[in-house]
């Protein structure tokens, strides 16, 4: 499918990610690495790559699932409240209400092996991004209602729920398009301004890193986002305490830096050095 019918994976990525278990990282990477056959991917390892200057990021990808209907979940008032918040940050109680709505009933949670409604969370995050793209991805994105909503939801969730929320955002880091660029900016913004959630930068790093330490392919947007995170001093990545919490973790991150700095590396070629560091 990836080689012969990549457009199928591109269009149905949201539904496929809902069906893929959270622990199947490599399978999810396969889906998210698909890109249209007519597109030539820019090398993510190009020094000083200006993602915001790429013409492809002006175009939204096809999403062949009814995201709005999933967000509604049979209640049109919920979507109306989300739309209202994304316009005017009201109702102020919406983030708390959404956090509560993501919890599954006990019997369903036992069957799904998670307390959280992951498909609903995936749909909401994608919908918020689709609306947020229309507001732009410039310097103002960090203070936009969409990013504030994601930040407040992250603050209201428990660590497991926050992990699923960040995974939902990382699922949009695909080939060059407006959604990839938006969610790359969103994750970097949440890393820089975690809104009082001290563990948020570490969790963002975990979500990105665990997608890199498996075998290739690796989604283009994932590579671009992680390279920007570790190389741009604005984010202070190397000043984070978790990068030095143990010798093996330090070696892992050093291996990441060497891999990402490698000139002429192929897309998806980061995994092997990371696996070697993990094995040590």
PDB file of N, CA and C in Angstrom, residues 106-185:
ATOM      1  N   UNK A 106     -16.341   2.344  32.745  1.00  0.00           N
ATOM      2  CA  UNK A 106     -15.429   1.289  33.217  1.00  0.00           C
ATOM      3  C   UNK A 106     -15.416   0.036  32.349  1.00  0.00           C
ATOM      4  N   UNK A 107     -16.588  -0.458  31.934  1.00  0.00           N
ATOM      5  CA  UNK A 107     -16.624  -1.697  31.153  1.00  0.00           C
ATOM      6  C   UNK A 107     -15.951  -1.494  29.789  1.00  0.00           C
ATOM      7  N   UNK A 108     -16.235  -0.352  29.152  1.00  0.00           N
ATOM      8  CA  UNK A 108     -15.624  -0.070  27.849  1.00  0.00           C
ATOM      9  C   UNK A 108     -14.121   0.162  27.999  1.00  0.00           C
ATOM     10  N   UNK A 109     -13.728   0.833  29.097  1.00  0.00           N
ATOM     11  CA  UNK A 109     -12.304   1.064  29.334  1.00  0.00           C
ATOM     12  C   UNK A 109     -11.553  -0.254  29.502  1.00  0.00           C
ATOM     13  N   UNK A 110     -12.163  -1.217  30.182  1.00  0.00           N
ATOM     14  CA  UNK A 110     -11.521  -2.521  30.368  1.00  0.00           C
ATOM     15  C   UNK A 110     -11.355  -3.237  29.033  1.00  0.00           C
ATOM     16  N   UNK A 111     -12.361  -3.133  28.169  1.00  0.00           N
ATOM     17  CA  UNK A 111     -12.289  -3.788  26.857  1.00  0.00           C
ATOM     18  C   UNK A 111     -11.251  -3.132  25.960  1.00  0.00           C
ATOM     19  N   UNK A 112     -11.141  -1.803  26.043  1.00  0.00           N
ATOM     20  CA  UNK A 112     -10.217  -1.058  25.173  1.00  0.00           C
ATOM     21  C   UNK A 112      -8.814  -0.968  25.771  1.00  0.00           C
ATOM     22  N   UNK A 113      -8.656  -1.385  27.034  1.00  0.00           N
ATOM     23  CA  UNK A 113      -7.376  -1.344  27.740  1.00  0.00           C
ATOM     24  C   UNK A 113      -6.828   0.077  27.846  1.00  0.00           C
ATOM     25  N   UNK A 114      -7.710   1.035  27.950  1.00  0.00           N
ATOM     26  CA  UNK A 114      -7.347   2.424  28.213  1.00  0.00           C
ATOM     27  C   UNK A 114      -8.556   3.128  28.800  1.00  0.00           C
ATOM     28  N   UNK A 115      -8.311   4.103  29.637  1.00  0.00           N
ATOM     29  CA  UNK A 115      -9.409   4.860  30.241  1.00  0.00           C
ATOM     30  C   UNK A 115      -9.987   5.887  29.284  1.00  0.00           C
ATOM     31  N   UNK A 116      -9.307   6.147  28.188  1.00  0.00           N
ATOM     32  CA  UNK A 116      -9.646   7.301  27.358  1.00  0.00           C
ATOM     33  C   UNK A 116     -10.208   6.914  25.996  1.00  0.00           C
ATOM     34  N   UNK A 117     -11.104   7.753  25.504  1.00  0.00           N
ATOM     35  CA  UNK A 117     -11.697   7.573  24.179  1.00  0.00           C
ATOM     36  C   UNK A 117     -10.716   8.144  23.154  1.00  0.00           C
ATOM     37  N   UNK A 118      -9.775   7.308  22.733  1.00  0.00           N
ATOM     38  CA  UNK A 118      -8.688   7.782  21.861  1.00  0.00           C
ATOM     39  C   UNK A 118      -9.202   8.260  20.508  1.00  0.00           C
ATOM     40  N   UNK A 119     -10.125   7.547  19.831  1.00  0.00           N
ATOM     41  CA  UNK A 119     -10.640   8.063  18.555  1.00  0.00           C
ATOM     42  C   UNK A 119     -11.289   9.438  18.684  1.00  0.00           C
ATOM     43  N   UNK A 120     -12.040   9.657  19.774  1.00  0.00           N
ATOM     44  CA  UNK A 120     -12.659  10.977  19.974  1.00  0.00           C
ATOM     45  C   UNK A 120     -11.591  12.047  20.176  1.00  0.00           C
ATOM     46  N   UNK A 121     -10.543  11.705  20.911  1.00  0.00           N
ATOM     47  CA  UNK A 121      -9.449  12.647  21.138  1.00  0.00           C
ATOM     48  C   UNK A 121      -8.723  12.942  19.825  1.00  0.00           C
ATOM     49  N   UNK A 122      -8.480  11.888  19.034  1.00  0.00           N
ATOM     50  CA  UNK A 122      -7.824  12.082  17.739  1.00  0.00           C
ATOM     51  C   UNK A 122      -8.634  13.015  16.844  1.00  0.00           C
ATOM     52  N   UNK A 123      -9.962  12.797  16.816  1.00  0.00           N
ATOM     53  CA  UNK A 123     -10.826  13.612  15.962  1.00  0.00           C
ATOM     54  C   UNK A 123     -10.844  15.065  16.419  1.00  0.00           C
ATOM     55  N   UNK A 124     -10.931  15.280  17.736  1.00  0.00           N
ATOM     56  CA  UNK A 124     -10.967  16.655  18.234  1.00  0.00           C
ATOM     57  C   UNK A 124      -9.675  17.389  17.911  1.00  0.00           C
ATOM     58  N   UNK A 125      -8.538  16.749  18.147  1.00  0.00           N
ATOM     59  CA  UNK A 125      -7.250  17.398  17.882  1.00  0.00           C
ATOM     60  C   UNK A 125      -7.131  17.741  16.406  1.00  0.00           C
ATOM     61  N   UNK A 126      -7.521  16.819  15.529  1.00  0.00           N
ATOM     62  CA  UNK A 126      -7.456  17.090  14.094  1.00  0.00           C
ATOM     63  C   UNK A 126      -8.395  18.232  13.718  1.00  0.00           C
ATOM     64  N   UNK A 127      -9.601  18.233  14.279  1.00  0.00           N
ATOM     65  CA  UNK A 127     -10.558  19.297  13.967  1.00  0.00           C
ATOM     66  C   UNK A 127     -10.045  20.652  14.439  1.00  0.00           C
ATOM     67  N   UNK A 128      -9.493  20.694  15.636  1.00  0.00           N
ATOM     68  CA  UNK A 128      -8.930  21.950  16.159  1.00  0.00           C
ATOM     69  C   UNK A 128      -7.827  22.454  15.231  1.00  0.00           C
ATOM     70  N   UNK A 129      -7.002  21.526  14.740  1.00  0.00           N
ATOM     71  CA  UNK A 129      -5.948  21.921  13.815  1.00  0.00           C
ATOM     72  C   UNK A 129      -6.484  22.413  12.489  1.00  0.00           C
ATOM     73  N   UNK A 130      -7.524  21.757  11.978  1.00  0.00           N
ATOM     74  CA  UNK A 130      -8.113  22.179  10.712  1.00  0.00           C
ATOM     75  C   UNK A 130      -8.670  23.591  10.801  1.00  0.00           C
ATOM     76  N   UNK A 131      -9.276  23.913  11.943  1.00  0.00           N
ATOM     77  CA  UNK A 131      -9.771  25.279  12.152  1.00  0.00           C
ATOM     78  C   UNK A 131      -8.600  26.233  12.388  1.00  0.00           C
ATOM     79  N   UNK A 132      -7.606  25.780  13.160  1.00  0.00           N
ATOM     80  CA  UNK A 132      -6.463  26.629  13.477  1.00  0.00           C
ATOM     81  C   UNK A 132      -5.641  27.003  12.263  1.00  0.00           C
ATOM     82  N   UNK A 133      -5.578  26.105  11.268  1.00  0.00           N
ATOM     83  CA  UNK A 133      -4.814  26.386  10.046  1.00  0.00           C
ATOM     84  C   UNK A 133      -5.328  27.649   9.374  1.00  0.00           C
ATOM     85  N   UNK A 134      -6.630  27.851   9.433  1.00  0.00           N
ATOM     86  CA  UNK A 134      -7.212  29.029   8.775  1.00  0.00           C
ATOM     87  C   UNK A 134      -6.762  30.328   9.442  1.00  0.00           C
ATOM     88  N   UNK A 135      -6.366  30.248  10.719  1.00  0.00           N
ATOM     89  CA  UNK A 135      -5.914  31.445  11.437  1.00  0.00           C
ATOM     90  C   UNK A 135      -4.440  31.727  11.203  1.00  0.00           C
ATOM     91  N   UNK A 136      -3.727  30.794  10.550  1.00  0.00           N
ATOM     92  CA  UNK A 136      -2.318  31.026  10.233  1.00  0.00           C
ATOM     93  C   UNK A 136      -1.391  30.341  11.214  1.00  0.00           C
ATOM     94  N   UNK A 137      -0.097  30.257  10.822  1.00  0.00           N
ATOM     95  CA  UNK A 137       0.909  29.580  11.631  1.00  0.00           C
ATOM     96  C   UNK A 137       2.107  30.479  11.909  1.00  0.00           C
ATOM     97  N   UNK A 138       1.892  31.766  11.962  1.00  0.00           N
ATOM     98  CA  UNK A 138       2.980  32.695  12.239  1.00  0.00           C
ATOM     99  C   UNK A 138       3.291  32.764  13.719  1.00  0.00           C
ATOM    100  N   UNK A 139       3.999  33.826  14.136  1.00  0.00           N
ATOM    101  CA  UNK A 139       4.368  33.959  15.557  1.00  0.00           C
ATOM    102  C   UNK A 139       3.172  33.990  16.500  1.00  0.00           C
ATOM    103  N   UNK A 140       2.003  34.375  15.970  1.00  0.00           N
ATOM    104  CA  UNK A 140       0.819  34.493  16.809  1.00  0.00           C
ATOM    105  C   UNK A 140       0.194  33.151  17.158  1.00  0.00           C
ATOM    106  N   UNK A 141       0.663  32.065  16.548  1.00  0.00           N
ATOM    107  CA  UNK A 141       0.002  30.776  16.743  1.00  0.00           C
ATOM    108  C   UNK A 141       0.047  30.333  18.204  1.00  0.00           C
ATOM    109  N   UNK A 142       1.112  30.674  18.919  1.00  0.00           N
ATOM    110  CA  UNK A 142       1.248  30.234  20.313  1.00  0.00           C
ATOM    111  C   UNK A 142       0.145  30.788  21.199  1.00  0.00           C
ATOM    112  N   UNK A 143      -0.397  31.959  20.856  1.00  0.00           N
ATOM    113  CA  UNK A 143      -1.424  32.585  21.672  1.00  0.00           C
ATOM    114  C   UNK A 143      -2.809  32.440  21.071  1.00  0.00           C
ATOM    115  N   UNK A 144      -2.949  31.617  20.058  1.00  0.00           N
ATOM    116  CA  UNK A 144      -4.245  31.465  19.403  1.00  0.00           C
ATOM    117  C   UNK A 144      -5.200  30.646  20.273  1.00  0.00           C
ATOM    118  N   UNK A 145      -6.515  30.822  20.071  1.00  0.00           N
ATOM    119  CA  UNK A 145      -7.476  30.018  20.840  1.00  0.00           C
ATOM    120  C   UNK A 145      -7.281  28.519  20.650  1.00  0.00           C
ATOM    121  N   UNK A 146      -6.885  28.087  19.445  1.00  0.00           N
ATOM    122  CA  UNK A 146      -6.710  26.657  19.190  1.00  0.00           C
ATOM    123  C   UNK A 146      -5.589  26.076  20.048  1.00  0.00           C
ATOM    124  N   UNK A 147      -4.438  26.760  20.083  1.00  0.00           N
ATOM    125  CA  UNK A 147      -3.314  26.264  20.890  1.00  0.00           C
ATOM    126  C   UNK A 147      -3.647  26.369  22.367  1.00  0.00           C
ATOM    127  N   UNK A 148      -4.349  27.432  22.753  1.00  0.00           N
ATOM    128  CA  UNK A 148      -4.747  27.560  24.162  1.00  0.00           C
ATOM    129  C   UNK A 148      -5.669  26.413  24.565  1.00  0.00           C
ATOM    130  N   UNK A 149      -6.572  26.029  23.661  1.00  0.00           N
ATOM    131  CA  UNK A 149      -7.474  24.911  23.960  1.00  0.00           C
ATOM    132  C   UNK A 149      -6.677  23.617  24.157  1.00  0.00           C
ATOM    133  N   UNK A 150      -5.735  23.350  23.264  1.00  0.00           N
ATOM    134  CA  UNK A 150      -4.906  22.151  23.410  1.00  0.00           C
ATOM    135  C   UNK A 150      -4.092  22.199  24.693  1.00  0.00           C
ATOM    136  N   UNK A 151      -3.558  23.375  25.003  1.00  0.00           N
ATOM    137  CA  UNK A 151      -2.742  23.517  26.219  1.00  0.00           C
ATOM    138  C   UNK A 151      -3.587  23.283  27.469  1.00  0.00           C
ATOM    139  N   UNK A 152      -4.799  23.811  27.490  1.00  0.00           N
ATOM    140  CA  UNK A 152      -5.656  23.647  28.667  1.00  0.00           C
ATOM    141  C   UNK A 152      -6.176  22.208  28.793  1.00  0.00           C
ATOM    142  N   UNK A 153      -6.432  21.560  27.657  1.00  0.00           N
ATOM    143  CA  UNK A 153      -6.822  20.149  27.720  1.00  0.00           C
ATOM    144  C   UNK A 153      -5.663  19.327  28.269  1.00  0.00           C
ATOM    145  N   UNK A 154      -4.450  19.606  27.784  1.00  0.00           N
ATOM    146  CA  UNK A 154      -3.270  18.885  28.280  1.00  0.00           C
ATOM    147  C   UNK A 154      -3.117  19.057  29.780  1.00  0.00           C
ATOM    148  N   UNK A 155      -3.379  20.264  30.271  1.00  0.00           N
ATOM    149  CA  UNK A 155      -3.247  20.530  31.702  1.00  0.00           C
ATOM    150  C   UNK A 155      -4.321  19.799  32.513  1.00  0.00           C
ATOM    151  N   UNK A 156      -5.477  19.566  31.897  1.00  0.00           N
ATOM    152  CA  UNK A 156      -6.583  18.939  32.627  1.00  0.00           C
ATOM    153  C   UNK A 156      -6.586  17.429  32.591  1.00  0.00           C
ATOM    154  N   UNK A 157      -5.757  16.834  31.749  1.00  0.00           N
ATOM    155  CA  UNK A 157      -5.724  15.383  31.626  1.00  0.00           C
ATOM    156  C   UNK A 157      -4.683  14.764  32.556  1.00  0.00           C
ATOM    157  N   UNK A 158      -4.848  13.481  32.845  1.00  0.00           N
ATOM    158  CA  UNK A 158      -3.824  12.749  33.572  1.00  0.00           C
ATOM    159  C   UNK A 158      -2.696  12.400  32.596  1.00  0.00           C
ATOM    160  N   UNK A 159      -1.564  11.877  33.067  1.00  0.00           N
ATOM    161  CA  UNK A 159      -0.433  11.602  32.154  1.00  0.00           C
ATOM    162  C   UNK A 159      -0.791  10.695  30.980  1.00  0.00           C
ATOM    163  N   UNK A 160      -1.623   9.672  31.226  1.00  0.00           N
ATOM    164  CA  UNK A 160      -1.999   8.796  30.116  1.00  0.00           C
ATOM    165  C   UNK A 160      -2.812   9.548  29.068  1.00  0.00           C
ATOM    166  N   UNK A 161      -3.764  10.340  29.539  1.00  0.00           N
ATOM    167  CA  UNK A 161      -4.573  11.118  28.605  1.00  0.00           C
ATOM    168  C   UNK A 161      -3.744  12.124  27.833  1.00  0.00           C
ATOM    169  N   UNK A 162      -2.787  12.744  28.526  1.00  0.00           N
ATOM    170  CA  UNK A 162      -1.891  13.706  27.863  1.00  0.00           C
ATOM    171  C   UNK A 162      -1.067  13.012  26.783  1.00  0.00           C
ATOM    172  N   UNK A 163      -0.632  11.794  27.053  1.00  0.00           N
ATOM    173  CA  UNK A 163       0.131  11.019  26.075  1.00  0.00           C
ATOM    174  C   UNK A 163      -0.708  10.780  24.819  1.00  0.00           C
ATOM    175  N   UNK A 164      -1.966  10.409  24.985  1.00  0.00           N
ATOM    176  CA  UNK A 164      -2.844  10.182  23.834  1.00  0.00           C
ATOM    177  C   UNK A 164      -3.088  11.497  23.080  1.00  0.00           C
ATOM    178  N   UNK A 165      -3.238  12.594  23.815  1.00  0.00           N
ATOM    179  CA  UNK A 165      -3.453  13.900  23.180  1.00  0.00           C
ATOM    180  C   UNK A 165      -2.257  14.273  22.302  1.00  0.00           C
ATOM    181  N   UNK A 166      -1.058  14.086  22.821  1.00  0.00           N
ATOM    182  CA  UNK A 166       0.152  14.426  22.067  1.00  0.00           C
ATOM    183  C   UNK A 166       0.339  13.476  20.889  1.00  0.00           C
ATOM    184  N   UNK A 167      -0.020  12.213  21.064  1.00  0.00           N
ATOM    185  CA  UNK A 167       0.027  11.277  19.943  1.00  0.00           C
ATOM    186  C   UNK A 167      -0.926  11.708  18.837  1.00  0.00           C
ATOM    187  N   UNK A 168      -2.099  12.211  19.227  1.00  0.00           N
ATOM    188  CA  UNK A 168      -3.059  12.678  18.228  1.00  0.00           C
ATOM    189  C   UNK A 168      -2.469  13.814  17.399  1.00  0.00           C
ATOM    190  N   UNK A 169      -1.730  14.705  18.057  1.00  0.00           N
ATOM    191  CA  UNK A 169      -1.075  15.797  17.325  1.00  0.00           C
ATOM    192  C   UNK A 169       0.057  15.267  16.452  1.00  0.00           C
ATOM    193  N   UNK A 170       0.844  14.337  16.979  1.00  0.00           N
ATOM    194  CA  UNK A 170       1.967  13.774  16.211  1.00  0.00           C
ATOM    195  C   UNK A 170       1.478  12.974  15.006  1.00  0.00           C
ATOM    196  N   UNK A 171       0.244  12.468  15.049  1.00  0.00           N
ATOM    197  CA  UNK A 171      -0.305  11.741  13.906  1.00  0.00           C
ATOM    198  C   UNK A 171      -0.480  12.631  12.678  1.00  0.00           C
ATOM    199  N   UNK A 172      -0.418  13.929  12.867  1.00  0.00           N
ATOM    200  CA  UNK A 172      -0.574  14.864  11.743  1.00  0.00           C
ATOM    201  C   UNK A 172       0.770  15.330  11.180  1.00  0.00           C
ATOM    202  N   UNK A 173       1.868  14.823  11.728  1.00  0.00           N
ATOM    203  CA  UNK A 173       3.201  15.179  11.222  1.00  0.00           C
ATOM    204  C   UNK A 173       3.532  14.231  10.070  1.00  0.00           C
ATOM    205  N   UNK A 174       3.113  14.620   8.870  1.00  0.00           N
ATOM    206  CA  UNK A 174       3.231  13.717   7.726  1.00  0.00           C
ATOM    207  C   UNK A 174       4.071  14.380   6.624  1.00  0.00           C
ATOM    208  N   UNK A 175       3.599  14.322   5.403  1.00  0.00           N
ATOM    209  CA  UNK A 175       4.318  14.962   4.294  1.00  0.00           C
ATOM    210  C   UNK A 175       4.057  16.466   4.310  1.00  0.00           C
ATOM    211  N   UNK A 176       4.787  17.263   3.544  1.00  0.00           N
ATOM    212  CA  UNK A 176       4.597  18.728   3.585  1.00  0.00           C
ATOM    213  C   UNK A 176       3.181  19.134   3.181  1.00  0.00           C
ATOM    214  N   UNK A 177       2.459  19.717   4.109  1.00  0.00           N
ATOM    215  CA  UNK A 177       1.127  20.273   3.859  1.00  0.00           C
ATOM    216  C   UNK A 177       0.793  21.201   5.020  1.00  0.00           C
ATOM    217  N   UNK A 178      -0.343  21.858   4.933  1.00  0.00           N
ATOM    218  CA  UNK A 178      -0.677  22.856   5.954  1.00  0.00           C
ATOM    219  C   UNK A 178      -0.913  22.227   7.324  1.00  0.00           C
ATOM    220  N   UNK A 179      -1.454  21.013   7.368  1.00  0.00           N
ATOM    221  CA  UNK A 179      -1.687  20.360   8.660  1.00  0.00           C
ATOM    222  C   UNK A 179      -0.363  19.975   9.322  1.00  0.00           C
ATOM    223  N   UNK A 180       0.548  19.419   8.542  1.00  0.00           N
ATOM    224  CA  UNK A 180       1.867  19.064   9.090  1.00  0.00           C
ATOM    225  C   UNK A 180       2.541  20.283   9.675  1.00  0.00           C
ATOM    226  N   UNK A 181       2.534  21.385   8.943  1.00  0.00           N
ATOM    227  CA  UNK A 181       3.195  22.599   9.426  1.00  0.00           C
ATOM    228  C   UNK A 181       2.513  23.120  10.687  1.00  0.00           C
ATOM    229  N   UNK A 182       1.177  23.097  10.700  1.00  0.00           N
ATOM    230  CA  UNK A 182       0.460  23.613  11.863  1.00  0.00           C
ATOM    231  C   UNK A 182       0.769  22.803  13.112  1.00  0.00           C
ATOM    232  N   UNK A 183       0.701  21.480  13.000  1.00  0.00           N
ATOM    233  CA  UNK A 183       0.909  20.661  14.200  1.00  0.00           C
ATOM    234  C   UNK A 183       2.371  20.621  14.617  1.00  0.00           C
ATOM    235  N   UNK A 184       3.284  20.828  13.684  1.00  0.00           N
ATOM    236  CA  UNK A 184       4.687  20.988  14.061  1.00  0.00           C
ATOM    237  C   UNK A 184       4.844  22.246  14.904  1.00  0.00           C
ATOM    238  N   UNK A 185       4.253  23.352  14.436  1.00  0.00           N
ATOM    239  CA  UNK A 185       4.291  24.594  15.218  1.00  0.00           C
ATOM    240  C   UNK A 185       3.593  24.435  16.557  1.00  0.00           C
TER     241      UNK A 185
END
